Amino acid sequence: ISDCSIALRIHPYYMKVMLRRCRCYVRLNRFEEAQTSYEHYLKLVQQARKSRPPAQYLSDMSCNFDSPQDVRDSDLDAARNELAEVMRVKLKAESSAKMKNAEKERKQKWYNSSFGDNANGDAQRCRQQWYNEQNDTSHRWDSFNGRAPNRKTRSKSEQPR
């Protein structure tokens, strides 16, 4: 793409390079740029064909090869078909992106409704809420039933060495 853009800066009406850049945009899934480039290509060819005497821009060109007037009908038809395909693929990509966003929002909404209160809370509060919903008073993680274990305090002399 960069090589094509450089060539077009040197010779802005180099139609083969313009068409090659359009096709590169399509292959890279840059459909907006491809559509704009194809439309520009078709516009230049149509303007050149309407003005049968050489157009004003032709006299300003430093080189006179591959001008808009030199584009064959088959190339023009191919460019029109490619533009239609780009627009179709672009619409399909946009609808796919919308569907992905809708699915992502649906999942986020489900997550928020399921875990919204607990999403920012601590684990203790989440566990407590779960057990409250279960109507169960025992707590599995509390093997001492709310009391601390009985520990005998050892004197320094009884401690293992």
mmCIF file of C-alpha atoms in Angstrom:
data_model
loop_
_atom_site.group_PDB
_atom_site.id
_atom_site.type_symbol
_atom_site.label_atom_id
_atom_site.label_comp_id
_atom_site.label_asym_id
_atom_site.label_seq_id
_atom_site.Cartn_x
_atom_site.Cartn_y
_atom_site.Cartn_z
ATOM 1 C CA ILE A 1 0.000 0.000 0.000
ATOM 2 C CA SER A 2 2.789 2.389 0.863
ATOM 3 C CA ASP A 3 4.539 1.765 -2.469
ATOM 4 C CA CYS A 4 1.292 2.393 -4.328
ATOM 5 C CA SER A 5 0.695 5.596 -2.366
ATOM 6 C CA ILE A 6 4.200 6.811 -3.167
ATOM 7 C CA ALA A 7 3.682 6.077 -6.865
ATOM 8 C CA LEU A 8 0.368 7.951 -6.776
ATOM 9 C CA ARG A 9 2.052 10.967 -5.186
ATOM 10 C CA ILE A 10 4.479 11.032 -8.102
ATOM 11 C CA HIS A 11 1.843 10.333 -10.751
ATOM 12 C CA PRO A 12 -1.687 10.898 -9.342
ATOM 13 C CA TYR A 13 -3.456 9.409 -12.389
ATOM 14 C CA TYR A 14 -1.533 6.128 -12.537
ATOM 15 C CA MET A 15 -4.620 3.965 -12.824
ATOM 16 C CA LYS A 16 -3.043 0.505 -12.508
ATOM 17 C CA VAL A 17 -1.404 1.483 -9.246
ATOM 18 C CA MET A 18 -4.633 3.026 -8.018
ATOM 19 C CA LEU A 19 -6.485 -0.218 -8.722
ATOM 20 C CA ARG A 20 -3.706 -2.278 -7.134
ATOM 21 C CA ARG A 21 -3.946 -0.179 -3.958
ATOM 22 C CA CYS A 22 -7.722 -0.735 -3.890
ATOM 23 C CA ARG A 23 -7.182 -4.479 -4.036
ATOM 24 C CA CYS A 24 -4.562 -4.326 -1.290
ATOM 25 C CA TYR A 25 -7.008 -2.516 0.968
ATOM 26 C CA VAL A 26 -9.555 -5.256 0.368
ATOM 27 C CA ARG A 27 -7.087 -8.019 1.197
ATOM 28 C CA LEU A 28 -6.233 -6.252 4.447
ATOM 29 C CA ASN A 29 -9.941 -5.884 5.312
ATOM 30 C CA ARG A 30 -9.727 -2.101 5.184
ATOM 31 C CA PHE A 31 -13.074 -1.852 3.435
ATOM 32 C CA GLU A 32 -13.740 1.842 4.049
ATOM 33 C CA GLU A 33 -10.479 2.846 2.372
ATOM 34 C CA ALA A 34 -11.024 0.326 -0.407
ATOM 35 C CA GLN A 35 -14.488 1.689 -1.125
ATOM 36 C CA THR A 36 -13.200 5.273 -1.213
ATOM 37 C CA SER A 37 -10.343 4.315 -3.543
ATOM 38 C CA TYR A 38 -12.591 2.365 -5.916
ATOM 39 C CA GLU A 39 -15.043 5.265 -6.064
ATOM 40 C CA HIS A 40 -12.204 7.681 -6.825
ATOM 41 C CA TYR A 41 -10.922 5.344 -9.552
ATOM 42 C CA LEU A 42 -14.361 5.073 -11.177
ATOM 43 C CA LYS A 43 -14.918 8.820 -10.920
ATOM 44 C CA LEU A 44 -11.639 9.577 -12.707
ATOM 45 C CA VAL A 45 -12.418 7.115 -15.504
ATOM 46 C CA GLN A 46 -15.938 8.495 -15.967
ATOM 47 C CA GLN A 47 -14.667 12.077 -16.088
ATOM 48 C CA ALA A 48 -12.029 11.127 -18.648
ATOM 49 C CA ARG A 49 -14.585 9.379 -20.840
ATOM 50 C CA LYS A 50 -17.024 12.287 -20.724
ATOM 51 C CA SER A 51 -14.421 14.789 -21.840
ATOM 52 C CA ARG A 52 -13.180 13.241 -25.069
ATOM 53 C CA PRO A 53 -10.707 16.026 -25.715
ATOM 54 C CA PRO A 54 -7.890 15.512 -23.242
ATOM 55 C CA ALA A 55 -8.967 16.703 -19.848
ATOM 56 C CA GLN A 56 -7.239 19.546 -18.089
ATOM 57 C CA TYR A 57 -5.483 17.195 -15.666
ATOM 58 C CA LEU A 58 -3.851 15.328 -18.552
ATOM 59 C CA SER A 59 -1.942 18.399 -19.652
ATOM 60 C CA ASP A 60 -0.574 18.784 -16.110
ATOM 61 C CA MET A 61 0.838 15.256 -15.975
ATOM 62 C CA SER A 62 4.548 14.735 -16.196
ATOM 63 C CA CYS A 63 4.081 11.312 -17.737
ATOM 64 C CA ASN A 64 1.380 10.223 -20.074
ATOM 65 C CA PHE A 65 1.055 6.470 -19.595
ATOM 66 C CA ASP A 66 -1.817 4.611 -18.008
ATOM 67 C CA SER A 67 -4.093 7.615 -17.769
ATOM 68 C CA PRO A 68 -7.828 7.399 -16.977
ATOM 69 C CA GLN A 69 -8.596 7.482 -20.699
ATOM 70 C CA ASP A 70 -6.474 4.367 -21.246
ATOM 71 C CA VAL A 71 -8.583 2.170 -18.945
ATOM 72 C CA ARG A 72 -10.207 -0.678 -20.871
ATOM 73 C CA ASP A 73 -13.896 -1.492 -20.512
ATOM 74 C CA SER A 74 -13.079 -4.873 -19.030
ATOM 75 C CA ASP A 75 -10.947 -3.225 -16.310
ATOM 76 C CA LEU A 76 -13.713 -0.733 -15.607
ATOM 77 C CA ASP A 77 -16.305 -3.505 -15.293
ATOM 78 C CA ALA A 78 -13.998 -5.487 -13.045
ATOM 79 C CA ALA A 79 -13.514 -2.430 -10.811
ATOM 80 C CA ARG A 80 -17.291 -1.911 -10.597
ATOM 81 C CA ASN A 81 -17.811 -5.561 -9.650
ATOM 82 C CA GLU A 82 -15.040 -5.382 -7.074
ATOM 83 C CA LEU A 83 -16.581 -2.236 -5.584
ATOM 84 C CA ALA A 84 -19.956 -3.989 -5.297
ATOM 85 C CA GLU A 85 -18.248 -6.929 -3.590
ATOM 86 C CA VAL A 86 -16.412 -4.605 -1.205
ATOM 87 C CA MET A 87 -19.657 -2.923 -0.233
ATOM 88 C CA ARG A 88 -21.322 -6.314 0.327
ATOM 89 C CA VAL A 89 -18.446 -7.606 2.464
ATOM 90 C CA LYS A 90 -18.298 -4.324 4.367
ATOM 91 C CA LEU A 91 -21.997 -4.578 5.262
ATOM 92 C CA LYS A 92 -21.520 -8.186 6.315
ATOM 93 C CA ALA A 93 -18.544 -7.243 8.516
ATOM 94 C CA GLU A 94 -20.495 -4.387 10.096
ATOM 95 C CA SER A 95 -23.476 -6.621 10.872
ATOM 96 C CA SER A 96 -21.146 -9.268 12.292
ATOM 97 C CA ALA A 97 -19.523 -6.651 14.531
ATOM 98 C CA LYS A 98 -22.959 -5.484 15.698
ATOM 99 C CA MET A 99 -23.930 -9.059 16.536
ATOM 100 C CA LYS A 100 -20.701 -9.570 18.476
ATOM 101 C CA ASN A 101 -21.289 -6.353 20.415
ATOM 102 C CA ALA A 102 -24.880 -7.369 21.172
ATOM 103 C CA GLU A 103 -23.690 -10.764 22.418
ATOM 104 C CA LYS A 104 -21.015 -9.123 24.534
ATOM 105 C CA GLU A 105 -23.592 -6.741 26.038
ATOM 106 C CA ARG A 106 -25.953 -9.658 26.698
ATOM 107 C CA LYS A 107 -23.220 -11.579 28.512
ATOM 108 C CA GLN A 108 -22.247 -8.498 30.513
ATOM 109 C CA LYS A 109 -25.884 -7.897 31.454
ATOM 110 C CA TRP A 110 -26.214 -11.513 32.596
ATOM 111 C CA TYR A 111 -23.003 -11.249 34.591
ATOM 112 C CA ASN A 112 -24.135 -8.030 36.241
ATOM 113 C CA SER A 113 -27.542 -9.478 37.109
ATOM 114 C CA SER A 114 -25.998 -12.691 38.458
ATOM 115 C CA PHE A 115 -23.005 -11.286 40.278
ATOM 116 C CA GLY A 116 -23.622 -7.544 40.353
ATOM 117 C CA ASP A 117 -23.774 -7.170 44.124
ATOM 118 C CA ASN A 118 -20.891 -9.526 44.663
ATOM 119 C CA ALA A 119 -18.676 -8.422 41.817
ATOM 120 C CA ASN A 120 -16.916 -5.795 43.920
ATOM 121 C CA GLY A 121 -17.389 -7.521 47.307
ATOM 122 C CA ASP A 122 -15.076 -9.739 49.234
ATOM 123 C CA ALA A 123 -15.197 -13.530 49.327
ATOM 124 C CA GLN A 124 -16.578 -13.697 52.872
ATOM 125 C CA ARG A 125 -19.615 -11.642 51.938
ATOM 126 C CA CYS A 126 -20.165 -13.707 48.769
ATOM 127 C CA ARG A 127 -20.066 -16.941 50.754
ATOM 128 C CA GLN A 128 -22.393 -15.532 53.391
ATOM 129 C CA GLN A 129 -24.875 -14.414 50.762
ATOM 130 C CA TRP A 130 -24.788 -17.822 49.113
ATOM 131 C CA TYR A 131 -25.428 -19.625 52.405
ATOM 132 C CA ASN A 132 -28.212 -17.181 53.280
ATOM 133 C CA GLU A 133 -29.883 -18.058 49.991
ATOM 134 C CA GLN A 134 -29.533 -21.778 50.837
ATOM 135 C CA ASN A 135 -31.256 -21.371 54.233
ATOM 136 C CA ASP A 136 -28.455 -23.393 55.736
ATOM 137 C CA THR A 137 -26.924 -22.363 59.054
ATOM 138 C CA SER A 138 -23.871 -24.613 58.919
ATOM 139 C CA HIS A 139 -20.811 -23.352 57.206
ATOM 140 C CA ARG A 140 -18.613 -25.942 55.533
ATOM 141 C CA TRP A 141 -15.438 -23.971 55.936
ATOM 142 C CA ASP A 142 -16.028 -23.530 59.685
ATOM 143 C CA SER A 143 -15.213 -26.927 61.188
ATOM 144 C CA PHE A 144 -15.260 -25.518 64.745
ATOM 145 C CA ASN A 145 -18.893 -24.271 64.523
ATOM 146 C CA GLY A 146 -18.022 -20.677 65.186
ATOM 147 C CA ARG A 147 -15.610 -21.398 68.104
ATOM 148 C CA ALA A 148 -11.880 -21.304 68.045
ATOM 149 C CA PRO A 149 -10.054 -24.613 68.514
ATOM 150 C CA ASN A 150 -8.996 -25.502 72.039
ATOM 151 C CA ARG A 151 -5.304 -24.998 72.314
ATOM 152 C CA LYS A 152 -3.200 -25.698 75.266
ATOM 153 C CA THR A 153 -0.573 -23.120 75.817
ATOM 154 C CA ARG A 154 2.792 -24.637 76.290
ATOM 155 C CA SER A 155 5.409 -23.191 78.457
ATOM 156 C CA LYS A 156 8.761 -22.422 76.964
ATOM 157 C CA SER A 157 10.289 -25.494 78.501
ATOM 158 C CA GLU A 158 7.624 -27.807 76.930
ATOM 159 C CA GLN A 159 8.085 -26.498 73.442
ATOM 160 C CA PRO A 160 9.919 -28.761 71.013
ATOM 161 C CA ARG A 161 13.453 -27.867 70.165
#
